């Protein structure tokens, strides 16, 4: 429990530090949102060309990119810094992490806060809510097209 409290404090400090440059903070959120909106545009163009796929209605097909975007946003938020692990090893930063009294994985995750994940998750949650609202899967249709 103490580890979670420390992680929360460090994350709050990191977000406050990023808020020092509000324009950059908002731009990073906008970049994440614009990136995910491009997925929505692609899906919309595809679904206007083809009304359905494999017997699935276009509103049901939107659940696929919504799920993918939501998973991507959660990955970037919680595990995104793992991609830089090889770079940290090459630069020799892992040695310093090994000497500190905190697990290495936690230190890697707390290097910086992925601001663009806020935009990713906002667009993903909106698309998921819209897709679930339009989908007939939750409205009692229990048969899956074969």
Coordinates of N, CA, C and O in Angstrom, one line a residue:
X1 N 0.8 -1.2 0.0 CA 0.0 0.0 0.0 C 0.9 1.3 0.0 O 0.5 2.2 -0.6
X2 N 2.0 1.2 0.7 CA 2.9 2.3 0.7 C 3.4 2.6 -0.7 O 3.6 3.8 -1.1
X3 N 3.7 1.5 -1.4 CA 4.2 1.7 -2.8 C 3.2 2.4 -3.7 O 3.6 3.3 -4.5
X4 N 1.9 2.1 -3.6 CA 0.9 2.8 -4.4 C 0.8 4.3 -4.0 O 0.6 5.1 -4.9
X5 N 1.0 4.6 -2.7 CA 0.9 6.0 -2.3 C 2.1 6.8 -2.8 O 1.9 7.9 -3.3
X6 N 3.2 6.2 -2.8 CA 4.4 6.8 -3.4 C 4.3 7.0 -4.9 O 4.6 8.1 -5.4
X7 N 3.8 6.0 -5.6 CA 3.5 6.1 -7.0 C 2.5 7.2 -7.3 O 2.7 8.0 -8.3
X8 N 1.5 7.3 -6.6 CA 0.5 8.4 -6.8 C 1.1 9.7 -6.6 O 0.8 10.7 -7.3
X9 N 1.9 9.9 -5.5 CA 2.6 11.2 -5.3 C 3.5 11.6 -6.4 O 3.5 12.7 -6.8
X10 N 4.3 10.6 -6.9 CA 5.2 10.9 -7.9 C 4.5 11.3 -9.2 O 4.9 12.2 -9.9
X11 N 3.4 10.6 -9.5 CA 2.7 10.8 -10.7 C 2.0 12.2 -10.6 O 2.0 13.0 -11.6
X12 N 1.5 12.6 -9.5 CA 0.9 13.9 -9.3 C 1.9 15.0 -9.5 O 1.7 16.0 -10.1
X13 N 3.1 14.8 -8.9 CA 4.2 15.8 -9.1 C 4.6 15.9 -10.6 O 4.9 17.0 -11.0
X14 N 4.6 14.8 -11.3 CA 5.0 14.8 -12.7 C 4.0 15.5 -13.5 O 4.3 16.3 -14.4
X15 N 2.7 15.3 -13.2 CA 1.6 16.0 -13.9 C 1.7 17.5 -13.6 O 1.6 18.3 -14.5
X16 N 1.9 17.8 -12.4 CA 2.1 19.3 -12.0 C 3.3 19.9 -12.7 O 3.2 21.1 -13.1
X17 N 4.4 19.2 -12.8 CA 5.5 19.7 -13.6 C 5.2 19.9 -15.0 O 5.6 20.9 -15.6
X18 N 4.4 19.0 -15.6 CA 4.1 19.1 -17.0 C 3.1 20.3 -17.2 O 3.0 20.9 -18.3
X19 N 2.3 20.6 -16.2 CA 1.3 21.7 -16.3 C 2.0 23.0 -16.2 O 1.4 24.1 -16.5
X20 N 3.3 23.1 -15.9 CA 4.0 24.3 -15.9 C 4.0 24.9 -17.3 O 4.1 26.1 -17.5
X21 N 4.0 24.0 -18.3 CA 4.0 24.5 -19.7 C 2.6 24.0 -20.3 O 2.5 23.0 -20.9
X22 N 1.6 24.8 -20.0 CA 0.2 24.4 -20.3 C 0.0 24.2 -21.8 O -0.8 23.3 -22.1
X23 N 0.6 25.0 -22.6 CA 0.4 24.8 -24.1 C 0.9 23.5 -24.5 O 0.2 22.8 -25.3
X24 N 2.1 23.1 -24.0 CA 2.6 21.8 -24.4 C 1.8 20.7 -23.9 O 1.6 19.7 -24.5
X25 N 1.3 20.8 -22.6 CA 0.5 19.8 -22.0 C -0.8 19.6 -22.8 O -1.1 18.5 -23.2
X26 N -1.5 20.7 -23.2 CA -2.7 20.6 -24.0 C -2.4 20.1 -25.4 O -3.2 19.3 -26.0
X27 N -1.3 20.5 -26.0 CA -0.9 20.0 -27.3 C -0.6 18.5 -27.3 O -1.0 17.8 -28.2
X28 N 0.0 18.0 -26.2 CA 0.2 16.5 -26.2 C -1.1 15.8 -26.0 O -1.3 14.7 -26.6
X29 N -2.1 16.3 -25.3 CA -3.4 15.7 -25.2 C -4.1 15.7 -26.6 O -4.6 14.7 -27.0
X30 N -3.9 16.9 -27.3 CA -4.6 17.0 -28.6 C -3.9 16.1 -29.6 O -4.6 15.5 -30.4
X31 N -2.6 15.9 -29.5 CA -1.9 14.9 -30.4 C -2.4 13.5 -30.2 O -2.7 12.8 -31.2
X32 N -2.6 13.1 -28.9 CA -3.2 11.8 -28.7 C -4.6 11.7 -29.2 O -4.9 10.6 -29.8
X33 N -5.4 12.7 -29.1 CA -6.8 12.7 -29.6 C -6.8 12.6 -31.1 O -7.6 11.9 -31.7
X34 N -6.0 13.5 -31.7 CA -6.0 13.5 -33.2 C -5.5 12.2 -33.8 O -6.1 11.7 -34.8
X35 N -4.5 11.6 -33.1 CA -4.1 10.3 -33.6 C -5.2 9.2 -33.6 O -5.3 8.5 -34.5
X36 N -5.9 9.2 -32.5 CA -7.0 8.3 -32.4 C -8.2 8.6 -33.3 O -8.9 7.7 -33.8
X37 N -8.4 9.9 -33.5 CA -9.5 10.3 -34.4 C -9.2 9.8 -35.9 O -10.1 9.5 -36.6
X38 N -7.9 9.7 -36.2 CA -7.6 9.2 -37.5 C -8.1 7.7 -37.7 O -8.5 7.3 -38.8
X39 N -8.0 7.0 -36.6 CA -8.6 5.6 -36.6 C -10.1 5.7 -36.9 O -10.6 4.9 -37.6
X40 N -10.8 6.6 -36.2 CA -12.2 6.7 -36.4 C -12.5 7.1 -37.8 O -13.5 6.6 -38.4
X41 N -11.8 8.0 -38.4 CA -12.0 8.5 -39.8 C -11.8 7.3 -40.7 O -12.6 7.0 -41.6
X42 N -10.7 6.5 -40.5 CA -10.5 5.3 -41.4 C -11.7 4.3 -41.3 O -12.2 3.8 -42.3
X43 N -12.1 4.1 -40.0 CA -13.2 3.1 -39.8 C -14.5 3.7 -40.5 O -15.3 2.9 -41.1
X44 N -14.7 5.0 -40.3 CA -16.0 5.5 -40.9 C -15.9 5.4 -42.4 O -16.9 5.1 -43.1
X45 N -14.8 5.7 -43.0 CA -14.7 5.6 -44.5 C -14.9 4.2 -44.9 O -15.6 3.9 -45.9
X46 N -14.3 3.3 -44.2 CA -14.5 1.9 -44.5 C -15.9 1.4 -44.4 O -16.4 0.7 -45.3
X47 N -16.6 1.9 -43.4 CA -18.0 1.4 -43.1 C -19.0 2.1 -44.0 O -20.1 1.6 -44.2
X48 N -18.6 3.3 -44.5 CA -19.5 3.9 -45.5 C -19.4 3.2 -46.9 O -20.4 3.2 -47.6
X49 N -18.3 2.7 -47.1 CA -18.1 2.0 -48.4 C -18.7 0.6 -48.3 O -19.3 0.1 -49.3
X50 N -18.6 -0.1 -47.2 CA -19.2 -1.4 -47.0 C -20.1 -1.3 -45.8 O -19.6 -1.0 -44.7
X51 N -21.4 -1.6 -46.0 CA -22.3 -1.4 -44.9 C -22.2 -2.3 -43.7 O -22.6 -2.0 -42.6
X52 N -21.6 -3.4 -43.9 CA -21.4 -4.4 -42.9 C -20.2 -5.3 -43.2 O -19.7 -5.3 -44.3
X53 N -19.8 -6.1 -42.3 CA -18.7 -7.1 -42.5 C -19.1 -8.4 -41.9 O -19.3 -8.5 -40.7
X54 N -19.2 -9.4 -42.8 CA -19.4 -10.8 -42.3 C -20.7 -10.9 -41.6 O -20.8 -11.7 -40.6
X55 N -21.7 -10.2 -42.0 CA -23.0 -10.3 -41.3 C -23.2 -9.4 -40.1 O -24.3 -9.3 -39.5
X56 N -22.1 -8.7 -39.7 CA -22.2 -7.8 -38.6 C -22.6 -6.4 -39.1 O -22.2 -6.0 -40.2
X57 N -23.5 -5.8 -38.4 CA -23.9 -4.4 -38.7 C -22.7 -3.4 -38.5 O -21.8 -3.7 -37.8
X58 N -22.8 -2.3 -39.2 CA -21.7 -1.3 -39.1 C -21.5 -0.8 -37.7 O -20.4 -0.5 -37.3
X59 N -22.6 -0.7 -37.0 CA -22.5 -0.2 -35.6 C -21.8 -1.2 -34.7 O -21.1 -0.9 -33.8
X60 N -22.0 -2.5 -35.0 CA -21.3 -3.6 -34.3 C -19.8 -3.6 -34.7 O -19.0 -3.9 -33.8
X61 N -19.5 -3.4 -35.9 CA -18.1 -3.4 -36.4 C -17.3 -2.3 -35.7 O -16.1 -2.4 -35.4
X62 N -18.0 -1.2 -35.3 CA -17.3 -0.1 -34.6 C -16.7 -0.5 -33.3 O -15.9 0.2 -32.7
X63 N -17.3 -1.6 -32.7 CA -16.8 -2.0 -31.4 C -15.3 -2.5 -31.6 O -14.6 -2.5 -30.6
X64 N -14.9 -3.0 -32.8 CA -13.5 -3.5 -32.9 C -12.5 -2.3 -32.8 O -11.6 -2.5 -31.9
X65 N -12.6 -1.2 -33.5 CA -11.6 -0.2 -33.3 C -11.8 0.5 -31.9 O -10.8 0.9 -31.3
X66 N -13.0 0.5 -31.3 CA -13.2 1.0 -30.0 C -12.5 0.2 -29.0 O -11.8 0.8 -28.1
X67 N -12.5 -1.1 -29.1 CA -11.8 -2.0 -28.1 C -10.3 -1.8 -28.3 O -9.6 -1.7 -27.3
X68 N -9.9 -1.7 -29.6 CA -8.4 -1.6 -29.8 C -7.9 -0.3 -29.3 O -6.9 -0.2 -28.7
X69 N -8.7 0.8 -29.5 CA -8.3 2.1 -29.0 C -8.2 2.2 -27.5 O -7.3 2.8 -26.9
X70 N -9.2 1.6 -26.8 CA -9.3 1.6 -25.4 C -8.1 0.8 -24.8 O -7.4 1.2 -23.9
X71 N -7.8 -0.4 -25.4 CA -6.7 -1.2 -25.0 C -5.3 -0.4 -25.2 O -4.5 -0.4 -24.3
X72 N -5.2 0.3 -26.3 CA -4.0 1.0 -26.6 C -3.8 2.2 -25.6 O -2.7 2.4 -25.1
X73 N -4.9 2.9 -25.3 CA -4.8 4.0 -24.3 C -4.4 3.5 -22.9 O -3.6 4.1 -22.3
X74 N -5.0 2.4 -22.5 CA -4.6 1.8 -21.2 C -3.2 1.3 -21.2 O -2.4 1.5 -20.2
X75 N -2.7 0.7 -22.3 CA -1.3 0.3 -22.4 C -0.4 1.4 -22.3 O 0.6 1.4 -21.6
X76 N -0.7 2.5 -23.1 CA 0.2 3.7 -23.0 C 0.2 4.3 -21.6 O 1.3 4.7 -21.2
X77 N -0.9 4.3 -21.0 CA -1.0 4.9 -19.6 C -0.2 4.1 -18.6 O 0.6 4.6 -17.8
X78 N -0.4 2.8 -18.6 CA 0.2 1.9 -17.6 C 1.5 1.2 -17.9 O 2.3 0.9 -17.0
X79 N 1.7 1.0 -19.2 CA 3.0 0.2 -19.5 C 3.8 0.8 -20.7 O 4.7 0.2 -21.2
X80 N 3.4 2.0 -21.1 CA 4.1 2.6 -22.2 C 5.5 2.9 -22.1 O 6.3 2.9 -23.1
X81 N 6.0 3.1 -20.9 CA 7.5 3.4 -20.7 C 8.4 2.2 -20.9 O 9.6 2.3 -21.0
X82 N 7.8 1.0 -20.9 CA 8.6 -0.2 -21.1 C 9.3 -0.2 -22.4 O 10.4 -0.8 -22.5
X83 N 8.7 0.5 -23.4 CA 9.3 0.5 -24.7 C 10.7 1.1 -24.7 O 11.6 0.8 -25.4
X84 N 10.9 2.1 -23.8 CA 12.2 2.7 -23.6 C 13.2 2.0 -22.8 O 14.3 2.5 -22.5
X85 N 12.9 0.8 -22.3 CA 13.8 0.1 -21.4 C 15.1 -0.2 -22.1 O 16.2 0.0 -21.5
X86 N 15.1 -0.6 -23.3 CA 16.4 -0.9 -24.0 C 17.3 0.3 -24.1 O 18.5 0.3 -23.9
X87 N 16.7 1.5 -24.4 CA 17.4 2.7 -24.4 C 18.0 3.1 -23.1 O 19.1 3.6 -23.0
X88 N 17.2 2.9 -22.0 CA 17.7 3.1 -20.7 C 18.9 2.2 -20.3 O 19.8 2.7 -19.6
X89 N 18.8 1.0 -20.8 CA 19.9 0.1 -20.5 C 21.2 0.5 -21.2 O 22.3 0.6 -20.7
X90 N 21.0 0.9 -22.5 CA 22.2 1.4 -23.3 C 22.8 2.7 -22.7 O 24.0 2.9 -22.8
X91 N 22.0 3.5 -22.1 CA 22.5 4.8 -21.6 C 23.0 4.6 -20.1 O 23.6 5.5 -19.6
X92 N 22.8 3.4 -19.6 CA 23.4 3.1 -18.2 C 22.5 3.6 -17.1 O 23.0 3.7 -15.9
X93 N 21.3 4.0 -17.3 CA 20.4 4.5 -16.3 C 19.9 3.3 -15.4 O 19.5 3.6 -14.3
X94 N 19.9 2.1 -15.9 CA 19.4 1.0 -15.1 C 20.3 0.8 -13.9 O 19.8 0.4 -12.8
X95 N 21.6 1.0 -14.0 CA 22.5 0.9 -12.9 C 22.0 1.7 -11.7 O 22.0 1.3 -10.5
X96 N 21.6 3.0 -12.0 CA 21.1 3.9 -10.9 C 19.8 3.4 -10.3 O 19.6 3.4 -9.1
X97 N 19.0 2.8 -11.2 CA 17.7 2.3 -10.7 C 17.9 1.1 -9.8 O 17.2 0.9 -8.8
X98 N 18.9 0.3 -10.0 CA 19.2 -0.9 -9.2 C 19.7 -0.5 -7.8 O 19.6 -1.3 -6.9
X99 N 20.3 0.7 -7.7 CA 20.8 1.1 -6.4 C 19.7 1.8 -5.5 O 19.9 1.9 -4.3
X100 N 18.6 2.2 -6.1 CA 17.6 2.8 -5.3 C 16.7 1.8 -4.6 O 16.5 0.7 -5.1
X101 N 16.0 2.2 -3.5 CA 15.2 1.2 -2.8 C 13.7 1.2 -3.3 O 12.8 1.2 -2.6
X102 N 13.6 1.1 -4.6 CA 12.3 1.0 -5.3 C 12.5 0.0 -6.4 O 13.5 0.0 -7.1
X103 N 11.5 -0.8 -6.7 CA 11.6 -1.8 -7.8 C 11.9 -1.1 -9.1 O 11.4 0.0 -9.4
X104 N 12.7 -1.7 -9.9 CA 13.2 -1.1 -11.2 C 12.0 -0.8 -12.1 O 11.9 0.2 -12.7
X105 N 11.0 -1.8 -12.2 CA 9.9 -1.6 -13.1 C 9.1 -0.3 -12.7 O 8.7 0.5 -13.5
X106 N 8.9 -0.1 -11.4 CA 8.2 1.1 -10.9 C 8.9 2.3 -11.2 O 8.3 3.3 -11.6
X107 N 10.3 2.3 -11.1 CA 11.0 3.5 -11.5 C 11.0 3.8 -13.0 O 10.9 5.0 -13.4
X108 N 10.9 2.8 -13.8 CA 10.8 3.0 -15.2 C 9.4 3.6 -15.6 O 9.3 4.5 -16.4
X109 N 8.4 3.1 -14.9 CA 7.1 3.6 -15.1 C 6.9 5.0 -14.7 O 6.0 5.7 -15.2
X110 N 7.6 5.4 -13.7 CA 7.5 6.8 -13.1 C 8.5 7.8 -13.7 O 8.6 8.9 -13.2
X111 N 9.2 7.4 -14.8 CA 10.1 8.3 -15.4 C 9.4 9.6 -15.9 O 9.9 10.7 -15.7
X112 N 8.3 9.5 -16.5 CA 7.5 10.6 -17.1 C 6.1 10.1 -17.2 O 5.8 8.9 -17.3
X113 N 5.2 11.1 -17.2 CA 3.7 10.8 -17.4 C 3.4 10.9 -18.8 O 3.6 12.0 -19.5
X114 N 2.7 9.9 -19.4 CA 2.3 10.0 -20.8 C 1.1 10.8 -21.0 O 0.0 10.3 -21.0
X115 N 1.3 12.1 -21.2 CA 0.1 13.0 -21.4 C -0.8 12.7 -22.5 O -2.0 12.8 -22.5
X116 N -0.2 12.2 -23.6 CA -1.0 11.8 -24.8 C -2.0 10.7 -24.5 O -3.0 10.6 -25.2
X117 N -1.7 9.9 -23.4 CA -2.7 8.9 -23.1 C -4.0 9.4 -22.6 O -5.1 8.8 -22.8
X118 N -4.0 10.7 -22.1 CA -5.3 11.3 -21.7 C -6.2 11.5 -23.0 O -7.4 11.2 -23.0
X119 N -5.6 12.0 -24.1 CA -6.3 12.2 -25.3 C -6.7 10.8 -25.9 O -7.8 10.7 -26.4
X120 N -5.8 9.9 -25.8 CA -6.1 8.5 -26.4 C -7.3 7.9 -25.6 O -8.3 7.4 -26.3
X121 N -7.3 8.0 -24.3 CA -8.4 7.4 -23.6 C -9.7 8.2 -23.7 O -10.8 7.6 -23.7
X122 N -9.6 9.5 -23.9 CA -10.8 10.3 -24.0 C -11.6 9.9 -25.3 O -12.8 9.7 -25.3
X123 N -10.8 9.9 -26.4 CA -11.4 9.5 -27.7 C -11.9 8.0 -27.7 O -13.0 7.7 -28.2
X124 N -11.1 7.1 -27.1 CA -11.5 5.7 -27.0 C -12.7 5.5 -26.2 O -13.6 4.8 -26.6
X125 N -12.8 6.2 -25.1 CA -14.0 6.1 -24.2 C -15.3 6.6 -25.0 O -16.4 6.0 -24.9
X126 N -15.1 7.7 -25.7 CA -16.2 8.3 -26.4 C -16.7 7.4 -27.5 O -17.9 7.1 -27.8
X127 N -15.7 6.8 -28.3 CA -16.0 5.9 -29.3 C -16.7 4.6 -28.8 O -17.7 4.1 -29.3
X128 N -16.2 4.1 -27.7 CA -16.8 2.9 -27.1 C -18.2 3.2 -26.6 O -19.1 2.4 -26.8
X129 N -18.4 4.3 -26.0 CA -19.8 4.7 -25.5 C -20.7 4.8 -26.7 O -21.8 4.3 -26.7
X130 N -20.2 5.5 -27.8 CA -21.0 5.6 -29.0 C -21.3 4.3 -29.7 O -22.4 4.0 -30.1
X131 N -20.3 3.4 -29.8 CA -20.5 2.1 -30.4 C -21.4 1.2 -29.6 O -22.2 0.5 -30.2
X132 N -21.3 1.2 -28.3 CA -22.2 0.4 -27.5 C -23.6 1.0 -27.5 O -24.5 0.2 -27.4
X133 N -23.7 2.3 -27.6 CA -25.0 2.9 -27.7 C -25.8 2.5 -29.0 O -27.0 2.3 -29.0
X134 N -25.0 2.4 -30.1 CA -25.6 2.1 -31.4 C -25.7 0.6 -31.6 O -26.5 0.2 -32.5
X135 N -24.9 -0.2 -30.9 CA -24.9 -1.6 -31.2 C -26.1 -2.3 -30.7 O -26.8 -1.9 -29.7
X136 N -26.5 -3.3 -31.4 CA -27.6 -4.2 -31.0 C -27.2 -5.4 -30.2 O -28.0 -6.2 -29.7
X137 N -25.9 -5.5 -29.9 CA -25.4 -6.7 -29.2 C -25.9 -6.6 -27.7 O -26.2 -7.7 -27.2
X138 N -26.0 -5.5 -27.2 CA -26.4 -5.4 -25.8 C -28.0 -5.3 -25.7 O -28.5 -5.4 -24.6
X139 N -28.6 -5.1 -26.8 CA -30.1 -4.9 -26.8 C -30.8 -6.2 -26.9 O -32.0 -6.3 -27.4
X140 N -30.2 -7.3 -26.6 CA -30.9 -8.6 -26.6 C -30.6 -9.5 -27.7 O -31.0 -10.7 -27.8
X141 N -29.8 -9.0 -28.7 CA -29.4 -9.9 -29.8 C -28.3 -10.8 -29.3 O -27.2 -10.3 -29.1
X142 N -28.6 -12.0 -29.1 CA -27.5 -12.9 -28.5 C -26.9 -13.8 -29.5 O -25.9 -14.5 -29.2
X143 N -27.4 -13.8 -30.7 CA -26.8 -14.7 -31.8 C -25.7 -13.9 -32.5 O -25.9 -12.8 -32.9
X144 N -24.6 -14.6 -32.7 CA -23.5 -14.0 -33.4 C -23.6 -14.5 -34.9 O -23.7 -15.7 -35.1
X145 N -23.4 -13.6 -35.8 CA -23.5 -14.1 -37.2 C -22.3 -15.0 -37.5 O -21.2 -14.9 -37.0
X146 N -22.6 -16.0 -38.3 CA -21.6 -17.0 -38.6 C -21.1 -16.8 -40.0 O -21.6 -16.1 -40.8

